Short mmCIF file of C-alpha atoms in Angstrom, two decimals:
data_model
loop_
_atom_site.label_atom_id
_atom_site.label_comp_id
_atom_site.label_asym_id
_atom_site.label_seq_id
_atom_site.Cartn_x
_atom_site.Cartn_y
_atom_site.Cartn_z
CA MET A 1 137.33 232.60 31.67
CA ASN A 2 140.23 234.74 30.73
CA GLU A 3 143.74 233.59 30.18
CA PRO A 4 146.50 233.71 33.11
CA ASN A 5 148.80 236.60 32.77
CA GLN A 6 151.77 236.43 30.18
CA THR A 7 155.08 235.24 31.19
CA GLY A 8 157.56 237.79 31.32
CA SER A 9 161.32 238.35 31.72
CA GLY A 10 163.15 237.63 34.96
CA GLY A 11 163.77 233.95 35.41
CA ASN A 12 160.69 232.69 33.88
CA TRP A 13 160.42 229.38 31.52
CA LEU A 14 158.58 228.01 28.65
CA PHE A 15 157.58 224.32 28.05
CA PHE A 16 156.79 223.46 24.60
CA GLY A 17 155.21 220.00 23.48
CA ALA A 18 155.17 219.06 20.06
CA GLY A 19 152.33 217.56 18.57
CA SER A 20 149.19 218.16 16.38
CA PRO A 21 145.33 218.76 17.30
CA GLU A 22 144.36 216.52 14.20
CA PRO A 23 142.21 213.60 15.44
CA LYS A 24 144.50 211.14 13.25
CA PHE A 25 147.28 212.10 15.78
CA LEU A 26 145.58 211.40 18.89
CA GLY A 27 147.23 208.53 20.78
CA SER A 28 150.00 208.37 18.46
CA ARG A 29 153.91 208.67 18.82
CA TYR A 30 153.83 211.93 17.24
CA ASN A 31 151.90 213.54 19.92
CA VAL A 32 154.32 212.50 22.86
CA GLY A 33 155.33 215.91 23.56
CA ALA A 34 152.06 217.43 23.25
CA ALA A 35 150.78 214.73 25.65
CA ALA A 36 153.53 215.92 28.17
CA ILE A 37 152.03 219.50 28.38
CA ASP A 38 148.57 217.91 28.84
CA ILE A 39 149.57 215.83 31.56
CA LEU A 40 151.64 218.83 33.44
CA ALA A 41 148.57 220.99 33.03
CA LEU A 42 146.13 218.22 34.19
CA THR A 43 148.35 217.50 37.39
CA GLU A 44 148.80 221.21 37.95
CA LYS A 45 145.07 221.93 37.65
CA ALA A 46 145.82 224.60 35.00
CA PRO A 47 143.41 224.26 32.05
CA LEU A 48 144.89 225.13 28.87
CA PHE A 49 143.59 228.10 27.10
CA GLU A 50 143.08 228.27 23.32
CA THR A 51 144.60 231.35 21.48
CA GLY A 52 144.41 231.02 17.92
CA PRO A 53 147.18 228.67 16.65
CA ILE A 54 148.35 227.73 20.30
CA LYS A 55 147.01 226.27 23.60
CA SER A 56 148.90 227.58 26.78
CA THR A 57 148.81 228.23 30.36
CA LEU A 58 150.63 229.38 33.01
CA ILE A 59 151.95 227.34 36.33
CA GLU A 60 154.50 227.87 38.94
CA ILE A 61 157.70 225.63 39.79
CA GLY A 62 160.13 226.24 42.38
CA GLY A 63 158.99 229.90 42.43
CA LYS A 64 159.50 230.43 38.79
CA ALA A 65 156.69 231.06 36.15
CA VAL A 66 156.43 228.35 33.74
CA ARG A 67 154.22 228.99 30.52
CA LEU A 68 152.88 225.45 29.12
CA VAL A 69 152.43 225.66 25.34
CA LYS A 70 151.47 223.14 22.54
CA PRO A 71 150.36 223.72 18.93
CA ASN A 72 146.73 223.87 18.18
CA VAL A 73 147.25 223.88 14.21
CA VAL A 74 148.61 221.04 11.80
CA PRO A 75 152.17 220.63 11.49
CA GLU A 76 151.97 222.45 8.05
CA MET A 77 150.87 225.62 9.92
CA VAL A 78 153.26 225.24 13.00
CA ASP A 79 155.17 228.66 11.69
CA ASP A 80 151.97 230.56 12.82
CA ALA A 81 151.91 229.14 16.52
CA LEU A 82 155.74 229.64 16.73
CA GLY A 83 155.77 233.00 15.49
CA LEU A 84 152.76 233.90 18.09
CA ILE A 85 154.67 232.35 20.82
CA LYS A 86 157.97 234.21 20.11
CA LYS A 87 155.81 237.40 19.91
CA LYS A 88 153.61 236.94 23.08
CA PHE A 89 155.55 235.14 25.45
CA VAL A 90 159.10 236.50 27.00
CA CYS A 91 161.46 234.17 28.69
CA ASP A 92 165.14 234.17 29.47
CA PRO A 93 167.56 232.71 27.29
CA GLY A 94 168.12 229.02 28.03
CA ALA A 95 164.87 228.74 29.83
CA ILE A 96 163.12 227.22 26.95
CA ILE A 97 162.31 223.40 26.94
CA VAL A 98 160.86 221.22 24.35
CA PHE A 99 159.38 217.91 24.82
CA TYR A 100 159.24 215.25 22.02
CA GLY A 101 159.04 211.52 21.05
CA ASP A 102 162.55 210.39 19.79
CA PRO A 103 162.39 206.92 17.79
CA ASP A 104 166.18 206.38 18.26
CA HIS A 105 165.59 205.72 21.99
CA ASP A 106 164.04 202.68 23.78
CA PRO A 107 160.35 203.18 24.99
CA GLY A 108 160.35 205.20 27.93
CA ARG A 109 163.93 206.03 28.10
CA ILE A 110 164.43 209.84 28.37
CA LYS A 111 167.49 212.13 27.43
CA MET A 112 168.35 215.61 28.16
CA LYS A 113 170.24 217.33 25.49
CA THR A 114 171.59 221.08 25.83
CA SER A 115 173.68 221.39 22.51
CA THR A 116 172.44 222.65 19.61
CA GLY A 117 172.15 220.29 16.31
CA GLY A 118 170.08 217.20 15.62
CA ASN A 119 166.41 217.13 14.83
CA GLY A 120 163.11 215.64 15.87
CA ASN A 121 159.94 215.73 14.21
CA ARG A 122 158.70 218.21 11.78
CA VAL A 123 157.26 220.83 14.61
CA VAL A 124 160.56 220.23 16.71
CA ASP A 125 162.80 221.11 13.61
CA THR A 126 161.08 224.22 13.02
CA PHE A 127 160.67 225.01 16.82
CA LEU A 128 164.41 224.81 17.28
CA LYS A 129 165.07 226.96 14.11
CA THR A 130 162.80 229.63 15.79
CA PHE A 131 164.30 229.55 19.20
CA ASP A 132 168.01 228.25 19.05
CA PRO A 133 170.12 228.74 20.65
CA GLY A 134 169.32 228.12 24.23
CA VAL A 135 166.65 225.47 23.98
CA ILE A 136 166.71 222.61 26.25
CA ARG A 137 165.40 219.25 24.75
CA PHE A 138 163.90 216.37 26.59
CA ARG A 139 163.71 213.35 24.20
CA ILE A 140 161.39 210.44 25.16
CA GLY A 141 162.11 207.44 23.76
CA MET A 142 159.39 205.48 21.80
CA GLY A 143 161.40 202.63 19.91
CA ARG A 144 161.20 202.16 16.28
CA GLN A 145 158.61 200.24 14.33
CA LYS A 146 159.59 196.61 14.17
CA LYS A 147 159.31 196.49 10.38
CA GLY A 148 160.48 199.40 8.08
CA ARG A 149 161.41 202.91 8.76
CA PHE A 150 159.68 204.75 11.65
CA ASN A 151 156.59 206.47 10.38
CA GLU A 152 155.98 209.40 12.90
CA VAL A 153 152.66 210.40 11.20
CA CYS A 154 150.07 207.96 12.50
CA GLU A 155 151.72 205.19 14.23
CA ASP A 156 149.89 204.22 17.25
CA ILE A 157 151.45 203.47 20.63
CA SER A 158 151.24 199.73 21.22
CA ALA A 159 149.82 198.26 24.50
CA GLU A 160 153.34 196.66 25.23
CA ASP A 161 155.03 200.33 25.05
CA GLY A 162 152.13 202.50 26.17
CA PRO A 163 153.01 202.14 30.06
CA LYS A 164 156.55 202.61 29.43
CA ILE A 165 156.31 205.74 27.31
CA LEU A 166 153.92 207.15 29.84
CA THR A 167 156.43 206.45 32.63
CA GLY A 168 158.88 208.30 30.24
CA ILE A 169 156.71 211.39 29.94
CA SER A 170 156.39 211.34 33.72
CA ASN A 171 160.22 211.23 34.23
CA ALA A 172 160.69 213.85 31.71
CA LEU A 173 158.62 216.34 33.51
CA TRP A 174 160.02 215.47 36.93
CA ALA A 175 163.80 216.32 35.19
CA ALA A 176 162.21 219.46 33.92
CA LYS A 177 161.09 220.42 37.22
CA ILE A 178 164.34 219.40 39.04
CA LEU A 179 166.27 221.21 36.36
CA ILE A 180 164.29 224.43 37.56
CA ARG A 181 164.61 223.76 41.19
CA HIS A 182 167.95 222.48 41.59
CA GLY A 183 170.12 222.95 38.14
CA SER A 184 171.03 220.61 35.30
CA LYS A 185 173.40 218.05 37.19
CA LYS A 186 170.60 217.19 39.66
CA ALA A 187 168.28 216.61 36.59
CA GLN A 188 170.98 214.60 35.01
CA ASP A 189 171.61 212.34 38.23
CA PHE A 190 167.59 211.76 38.22
CA ILE A 191 167.73 210.72 34.45
CA ASP A 192 170.49 208.37 34.93
CA LEU A 193 168.44 206.64 37.60
CA ALA A 194 165.16 206.88 35.78
CA ASN A 195 166.70 205.27 32.92
CA ARG A 196 167.55 202.30 35.11
CA GLY A 197 163.99 202.14 36.67
CA LYS A 198 165.30 203.56 39.73
CA GLU A 199 163.48 207.03 39.52
CA GLN A 200 161.43 206.61 42.89
CA GLN A 201 165.36 206.12 44.73
CA TRP A 202 165.79 209.68 43.61
CA LEU A 203 162.51 211.17 44.73
CA LEU A 204 162.32 209.43 48.18
CA LYS A 205 165.77 210.98 49.06
CA ASN A 206 164.87 214.22 47.75
#
């Protein structure tokens, strides 16, 4: 099966989900961003195609082509993945979104950030250095470890936090779709409601 056509310039977007294909990361907090890409690809019935250091597919949101991408390599080799993304896929400035888990927010809470600066996990840091400025970040709250400093490497999601984080991923994806269709203000309005557990209120009205 051939991969869908490449994203070109002219109002197209790129969604990147941070994570790693290593078995030890599966089901862990480290892979929250990659899980967002998996969920969106599954929802859109768009299988991810393997191209060397990345997995990607193409979907459509609000009449815009959206390239979904996640790494297919360990974090230490992510430079190869990002180099391929930058070479192969072209999108407009400010039309790049990165999803990742944020231990500084409560589980499931989301935050949209359009300014430069700050950091995420190792993959996100490298991604931002490659593509900033103009990267929009959706940070999905994971909560910190109860004891000691947060360990992003193999810290599994607890049974208590899992449903909250899944809701956060879903809300981050909805916010990204709203951003494309209606702009950043509408997306932020949705986020404000979602963080109070009232996301359905926005969706029913819109």
